[in-house]
Coordinates of C-alpha atoms (C1' of nucleotides) in Angstrom, one line a residue:
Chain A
X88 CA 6.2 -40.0 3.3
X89 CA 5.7 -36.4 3.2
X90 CA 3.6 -34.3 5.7
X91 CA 0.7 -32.3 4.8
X92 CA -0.5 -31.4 8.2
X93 CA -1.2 -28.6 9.5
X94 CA 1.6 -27.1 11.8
X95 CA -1.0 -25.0 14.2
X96 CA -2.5 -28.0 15.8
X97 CA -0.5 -31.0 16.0
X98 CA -2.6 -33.5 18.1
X99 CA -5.5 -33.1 16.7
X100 CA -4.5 -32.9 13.3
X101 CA -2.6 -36.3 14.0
X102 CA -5.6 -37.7 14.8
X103 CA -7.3 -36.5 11.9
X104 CA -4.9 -38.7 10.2
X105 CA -5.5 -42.0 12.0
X106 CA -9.0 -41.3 11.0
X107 CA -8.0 -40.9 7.3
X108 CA -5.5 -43.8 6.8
X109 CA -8.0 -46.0 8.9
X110 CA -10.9 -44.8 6.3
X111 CA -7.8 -45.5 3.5
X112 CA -7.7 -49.1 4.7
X113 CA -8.9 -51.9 2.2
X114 CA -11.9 -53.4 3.4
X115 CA -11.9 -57.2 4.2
X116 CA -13.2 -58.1 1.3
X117 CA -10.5 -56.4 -1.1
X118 CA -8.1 -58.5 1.3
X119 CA -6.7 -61.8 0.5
X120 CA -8.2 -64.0 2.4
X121 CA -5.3 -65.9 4.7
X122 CA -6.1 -68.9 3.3
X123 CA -5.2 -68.6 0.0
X124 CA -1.8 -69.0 -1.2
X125 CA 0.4 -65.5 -2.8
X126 CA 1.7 -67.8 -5.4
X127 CA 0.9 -71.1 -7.1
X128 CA 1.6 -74.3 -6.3
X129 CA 4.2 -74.9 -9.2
X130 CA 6.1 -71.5 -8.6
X131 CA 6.4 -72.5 -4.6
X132 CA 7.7 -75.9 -5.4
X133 CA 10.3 -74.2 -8.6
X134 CA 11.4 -72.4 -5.5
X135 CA 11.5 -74.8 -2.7
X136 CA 9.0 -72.9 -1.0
X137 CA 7.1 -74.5 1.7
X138 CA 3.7 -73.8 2.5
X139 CA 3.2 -72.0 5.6
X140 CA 0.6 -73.5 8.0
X141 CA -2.1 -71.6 8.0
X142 CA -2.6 -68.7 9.5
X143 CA -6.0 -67.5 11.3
X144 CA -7.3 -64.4 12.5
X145 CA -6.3 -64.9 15.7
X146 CA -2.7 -65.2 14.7
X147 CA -2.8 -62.2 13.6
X148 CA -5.1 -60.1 16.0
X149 CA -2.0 -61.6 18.6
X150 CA 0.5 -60.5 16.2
X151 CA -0.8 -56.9 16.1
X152 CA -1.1 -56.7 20.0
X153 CA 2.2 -58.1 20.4
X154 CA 3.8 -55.5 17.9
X155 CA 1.9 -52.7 19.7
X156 CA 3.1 -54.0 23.2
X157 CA 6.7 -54.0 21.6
X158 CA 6.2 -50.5 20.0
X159 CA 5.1 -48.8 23.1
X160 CA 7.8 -50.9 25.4
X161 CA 10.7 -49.7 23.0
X162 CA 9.4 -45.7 22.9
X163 CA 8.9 -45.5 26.7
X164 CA 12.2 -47.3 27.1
X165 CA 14.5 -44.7 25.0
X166 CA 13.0 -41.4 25.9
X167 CA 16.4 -40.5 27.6
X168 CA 19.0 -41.9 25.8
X169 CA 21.7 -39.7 23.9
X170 CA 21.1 -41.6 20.8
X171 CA 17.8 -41.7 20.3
X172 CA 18.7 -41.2 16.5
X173 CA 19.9 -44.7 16.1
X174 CA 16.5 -45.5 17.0
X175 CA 14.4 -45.1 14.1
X176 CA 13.3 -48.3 13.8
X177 CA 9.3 -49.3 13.8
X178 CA 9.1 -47.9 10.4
X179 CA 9.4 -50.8 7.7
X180 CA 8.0 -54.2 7.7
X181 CA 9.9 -57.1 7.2
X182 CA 11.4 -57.2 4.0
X183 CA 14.0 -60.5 3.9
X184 CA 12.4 -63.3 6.3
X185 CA 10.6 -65.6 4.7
X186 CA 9.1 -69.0 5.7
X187 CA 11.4 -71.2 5.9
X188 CA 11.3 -75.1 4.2
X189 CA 8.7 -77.3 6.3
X190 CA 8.5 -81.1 6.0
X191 CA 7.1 -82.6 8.1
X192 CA 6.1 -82.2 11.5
X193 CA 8.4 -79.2 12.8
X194 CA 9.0 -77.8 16.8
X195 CA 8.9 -73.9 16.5
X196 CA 9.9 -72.0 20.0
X197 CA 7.4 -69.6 20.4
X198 CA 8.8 -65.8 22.0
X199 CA 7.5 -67.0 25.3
X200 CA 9.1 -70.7 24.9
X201 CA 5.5 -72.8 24.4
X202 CA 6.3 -75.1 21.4
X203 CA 3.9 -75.1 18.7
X204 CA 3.9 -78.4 16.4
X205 CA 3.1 -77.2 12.4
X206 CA 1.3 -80.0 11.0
X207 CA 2.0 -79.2 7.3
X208 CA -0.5 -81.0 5.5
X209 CA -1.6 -81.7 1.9
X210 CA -5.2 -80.7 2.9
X211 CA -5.4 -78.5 5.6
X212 CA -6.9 -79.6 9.2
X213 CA -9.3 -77.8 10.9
X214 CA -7.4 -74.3 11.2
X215 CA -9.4 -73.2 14.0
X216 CA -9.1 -75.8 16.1
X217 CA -5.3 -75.9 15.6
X218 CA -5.7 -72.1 16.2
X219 CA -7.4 -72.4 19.8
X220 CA -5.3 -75.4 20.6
X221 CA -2.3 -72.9 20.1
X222 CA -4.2 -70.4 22.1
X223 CA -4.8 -72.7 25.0
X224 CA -1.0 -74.2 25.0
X225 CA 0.0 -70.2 25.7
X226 CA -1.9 -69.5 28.1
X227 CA -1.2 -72.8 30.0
X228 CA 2.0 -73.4 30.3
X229 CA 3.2 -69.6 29.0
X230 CA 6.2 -69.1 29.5
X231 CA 7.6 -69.0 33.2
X232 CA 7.4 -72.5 33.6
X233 CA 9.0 -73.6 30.4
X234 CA 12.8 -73.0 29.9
X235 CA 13.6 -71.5 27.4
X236 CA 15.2 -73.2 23.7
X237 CA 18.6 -73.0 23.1
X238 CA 19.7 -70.2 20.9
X239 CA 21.5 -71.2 17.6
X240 CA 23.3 -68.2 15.9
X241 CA 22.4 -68.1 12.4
X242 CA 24.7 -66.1 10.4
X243 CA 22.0 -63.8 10.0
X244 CA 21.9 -63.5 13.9
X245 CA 25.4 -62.9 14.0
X246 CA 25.4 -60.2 11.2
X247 CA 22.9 -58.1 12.8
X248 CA 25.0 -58.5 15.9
X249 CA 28.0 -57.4 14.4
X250 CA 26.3 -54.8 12.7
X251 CA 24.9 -53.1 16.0
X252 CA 28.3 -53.7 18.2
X253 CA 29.5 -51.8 15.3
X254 CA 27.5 -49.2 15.2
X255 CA 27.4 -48.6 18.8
X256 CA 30.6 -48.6 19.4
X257 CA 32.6 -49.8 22.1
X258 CA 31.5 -48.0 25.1
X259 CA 27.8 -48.5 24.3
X260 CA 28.3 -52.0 23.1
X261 CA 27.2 -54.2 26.1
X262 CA 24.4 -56.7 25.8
X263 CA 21.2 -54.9 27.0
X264 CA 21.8 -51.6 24.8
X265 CA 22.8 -54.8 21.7
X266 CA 19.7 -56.8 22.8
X267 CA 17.8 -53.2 22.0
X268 CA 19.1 -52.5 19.2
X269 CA 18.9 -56.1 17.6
X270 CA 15.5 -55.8 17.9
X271 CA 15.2 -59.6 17.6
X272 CA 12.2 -60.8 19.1
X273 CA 12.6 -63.4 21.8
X274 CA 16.4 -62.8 22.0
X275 CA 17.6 -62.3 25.7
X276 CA 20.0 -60.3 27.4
X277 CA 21.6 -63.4 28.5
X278 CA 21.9 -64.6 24.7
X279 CA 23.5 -61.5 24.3
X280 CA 26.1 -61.4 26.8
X281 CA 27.2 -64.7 26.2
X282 CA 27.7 -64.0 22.4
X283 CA 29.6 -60.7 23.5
X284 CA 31.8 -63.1 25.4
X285 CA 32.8 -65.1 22.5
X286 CA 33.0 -62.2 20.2
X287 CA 35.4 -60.0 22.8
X288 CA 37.6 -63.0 22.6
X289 CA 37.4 -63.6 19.1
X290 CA 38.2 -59.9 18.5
X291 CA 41.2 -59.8 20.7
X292 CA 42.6 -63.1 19.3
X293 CA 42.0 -62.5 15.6
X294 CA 43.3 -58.8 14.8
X295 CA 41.0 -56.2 16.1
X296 CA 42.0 -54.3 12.7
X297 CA 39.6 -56.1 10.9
X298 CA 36.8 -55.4 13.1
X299 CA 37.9 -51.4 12.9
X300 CA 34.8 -49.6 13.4
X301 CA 34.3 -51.5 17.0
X302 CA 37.1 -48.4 18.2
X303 CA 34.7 -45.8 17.0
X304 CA 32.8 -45.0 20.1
X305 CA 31.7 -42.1 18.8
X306 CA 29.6 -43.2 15.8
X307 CA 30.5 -40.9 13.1
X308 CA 29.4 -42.9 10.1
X309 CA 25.9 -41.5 9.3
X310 CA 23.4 -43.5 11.2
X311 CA 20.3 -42.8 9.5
X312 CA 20.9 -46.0 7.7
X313 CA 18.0 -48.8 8.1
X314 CA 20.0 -50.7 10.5
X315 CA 17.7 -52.3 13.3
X316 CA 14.6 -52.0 11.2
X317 CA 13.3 -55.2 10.4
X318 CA 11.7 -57.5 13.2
X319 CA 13.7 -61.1 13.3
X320 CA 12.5 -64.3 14.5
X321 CA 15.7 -65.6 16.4
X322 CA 15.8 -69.3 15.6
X323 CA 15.1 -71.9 18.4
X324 CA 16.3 -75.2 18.6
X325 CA 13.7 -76.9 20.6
X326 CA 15.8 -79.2 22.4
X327 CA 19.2 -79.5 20.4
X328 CA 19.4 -83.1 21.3
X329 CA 22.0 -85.4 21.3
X330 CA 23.2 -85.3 17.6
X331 CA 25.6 -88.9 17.5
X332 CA 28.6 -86.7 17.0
X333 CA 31.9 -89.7 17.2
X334 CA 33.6 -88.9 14.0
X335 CA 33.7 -86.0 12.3
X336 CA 32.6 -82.2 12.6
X337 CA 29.1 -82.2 11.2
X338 CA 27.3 -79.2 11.4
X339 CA 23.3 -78.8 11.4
X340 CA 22.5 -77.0 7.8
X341 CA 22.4 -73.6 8.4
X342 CA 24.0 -73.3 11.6
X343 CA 27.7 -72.1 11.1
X344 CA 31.2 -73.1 13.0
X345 CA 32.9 -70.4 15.1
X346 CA 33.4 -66.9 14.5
X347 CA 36.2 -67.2 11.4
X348 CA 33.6 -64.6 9.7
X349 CA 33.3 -62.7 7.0
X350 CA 32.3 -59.3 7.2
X351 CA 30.4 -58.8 4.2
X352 CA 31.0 -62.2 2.8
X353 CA 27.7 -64.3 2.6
X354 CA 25.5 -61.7 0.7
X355 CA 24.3 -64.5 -1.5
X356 CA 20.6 -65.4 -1.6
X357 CA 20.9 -68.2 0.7
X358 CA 18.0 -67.2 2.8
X359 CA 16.0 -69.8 2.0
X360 CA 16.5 -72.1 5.2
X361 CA 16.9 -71.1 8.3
X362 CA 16.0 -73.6 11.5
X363 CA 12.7 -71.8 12.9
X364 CA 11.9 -68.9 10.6
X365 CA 8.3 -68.9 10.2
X366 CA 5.8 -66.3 9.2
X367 CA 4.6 -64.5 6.1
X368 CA 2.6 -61.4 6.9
X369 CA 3.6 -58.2 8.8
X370 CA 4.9 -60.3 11.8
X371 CA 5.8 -59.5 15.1
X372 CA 8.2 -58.5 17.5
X373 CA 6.5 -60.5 19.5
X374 CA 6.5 -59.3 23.4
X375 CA 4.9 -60.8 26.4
X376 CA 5.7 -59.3 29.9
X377 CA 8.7 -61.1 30.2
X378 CA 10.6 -60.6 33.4
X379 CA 13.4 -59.1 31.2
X380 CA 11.7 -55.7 29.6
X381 CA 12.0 -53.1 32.1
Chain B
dG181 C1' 20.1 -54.5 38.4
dC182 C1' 23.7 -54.8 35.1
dC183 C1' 28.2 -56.5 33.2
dT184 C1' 31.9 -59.7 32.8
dA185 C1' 34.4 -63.9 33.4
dA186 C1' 34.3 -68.5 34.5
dA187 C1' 31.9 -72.9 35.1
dT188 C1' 28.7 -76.0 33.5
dA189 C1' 25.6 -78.2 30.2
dT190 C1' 24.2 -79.8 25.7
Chain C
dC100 C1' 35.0 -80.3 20.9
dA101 C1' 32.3 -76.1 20.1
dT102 C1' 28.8 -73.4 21.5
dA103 C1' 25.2 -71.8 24.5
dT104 C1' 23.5 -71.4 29.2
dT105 C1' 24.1 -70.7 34.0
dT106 C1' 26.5 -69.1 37.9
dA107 C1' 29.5 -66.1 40.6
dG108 C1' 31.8 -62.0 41.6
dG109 C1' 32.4 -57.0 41.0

DNA sequence: GCCTAAATAT
DNA sequence: CATATTTAGG
């Protein structure tokens, strides 16, 4: 990205180039329709890929609001803070989520806590009716009245936690500046803070040598690194019912045991199942005023 | 309101 | 039993 623009008037000039990248824009017909599929059939299947339900254009009309309401929320929120250069996130789009292996019938925790059932079908339903039935369970029940899923900590989840505590060092490190900086959508201060607990315990119990840059409070490893970029879907258990647990330790694929973790260990390409990542397009810190966002 | 530690729930 | 949520105290 290099700037051309003209240094004596900035806010037009800025303007100006809205105007041009919105002119730049393919038109919908250059588009891929959202029905069709990126890839065939056989190279989905070669790859365990799942289908994704189908989106509709009013998926992503409330995806776009939703990552403008998070956009403006996030600038007005750090205007004053002293490291406002950690913050150059909002720049890339996802890069690493990707949909996640359906079956059959799946619960997915929307941000505001409505369930959505995916009916993955063969031949697809009627996508706008699923669409505005969607629409309708939101606006319903949104939210307030619905308790929220519990929160499962995905190794993923955990990285990017570690990753910020790290990079904020210890002073900054408490769970509203690591909710920020996570940048995960639907993830909560409270989900936060009670992770920190464990964490804090884990670190004073298992050496706090190997977890050496948690002493640097003032961050001198250069930040300009992509580090809260992407968006996240936190993954929701919808209701982690009672799994018969009388013998042994069995652990829900995916899900991981305690905090004997590696700190750069599981760079494999295991990202192919994760409980409740969904989405393929440019998706969405999703935001809703939530009585959390200040 | 926020943070942490402890209690409670799943 | 481990982990996540909720509560309580500062």
């Amino acid at each position: 990205m290099e700037e051309e623009r003209d240094p004596s008037c900035k806010t037009s000039a800025s303007e100006e180039r809205v105007q041009e990248w919105e002119t730049g824009l393919p038109s919908a017909t250059d588009l891929t329709p959202l029905s069709q599929y990126l890839i065939s059939p056989e190279l989905a299947s070669a790859f365990s890929i799942t289908a994704e339900p189908f989106q509709t254009m009013l998926d992503v009309n409330r995806a776009s609001q939703n990552t403008i309401s998070s956009l403006r929320r996030q600038n007005s929120g750090f205007g004053d803070k002293n490291f406002k250069s950690l913050c150059s996130f909002m720049e890339d789009r996802c890069g690493s989520d990707e949909p996640m292996v359906v079956d059959e019938d799946e619960v997915v925790v929307d941000v505001d806590g409505v369930e959505k059932r995916k009916i993955q079908s063969v031949e697809n339903v009627e996508e706008a009716d699923s669409a505005l039935r969607m629409e309708n369970l939101n606006e319903d029940c949104s939210a307030r009245t619905l308790k929220r899923a519990r929160l499962v900590w995905t190794p993923q989840l955990h990285k990017r936690f570690v990753d910020v505590v790290g990079h904020l060092g210890i002073d900054n490190a408490v769970p509203k500046t690591i909710m920020q900086m996570m940048n995960v959508e639907g993830l909560t201060r409270e989900n936060v803070a009670s992770h920190l607990q464990k964490y804090r315990l884990f670190v004073k119990r298992q050496g706090p040598a190997s977890s050496d840059q948690l002493f640097a409070s003032t961050p001198t490893v250069p930040q300009n690194m992509p580090l809260a970029s992407m968006p996240y879907v936190a993954p929701m258990q919808p209701m982690p019912m009672h799994m018969g647990m009388s013998g042994g330790g069995n652990l829900a694929p995916g899900s991981y045991s305690g905090f004997e973790f590696h700190p750069y260990g599981m760079s494999r390409e295991h990202q192919g199942h994760w409980p409740g990542n969904k989405f393929g397009p440019p998706v969405v810190p999703n935001s809703h005023v939530s009585p959390n966002n200040k």
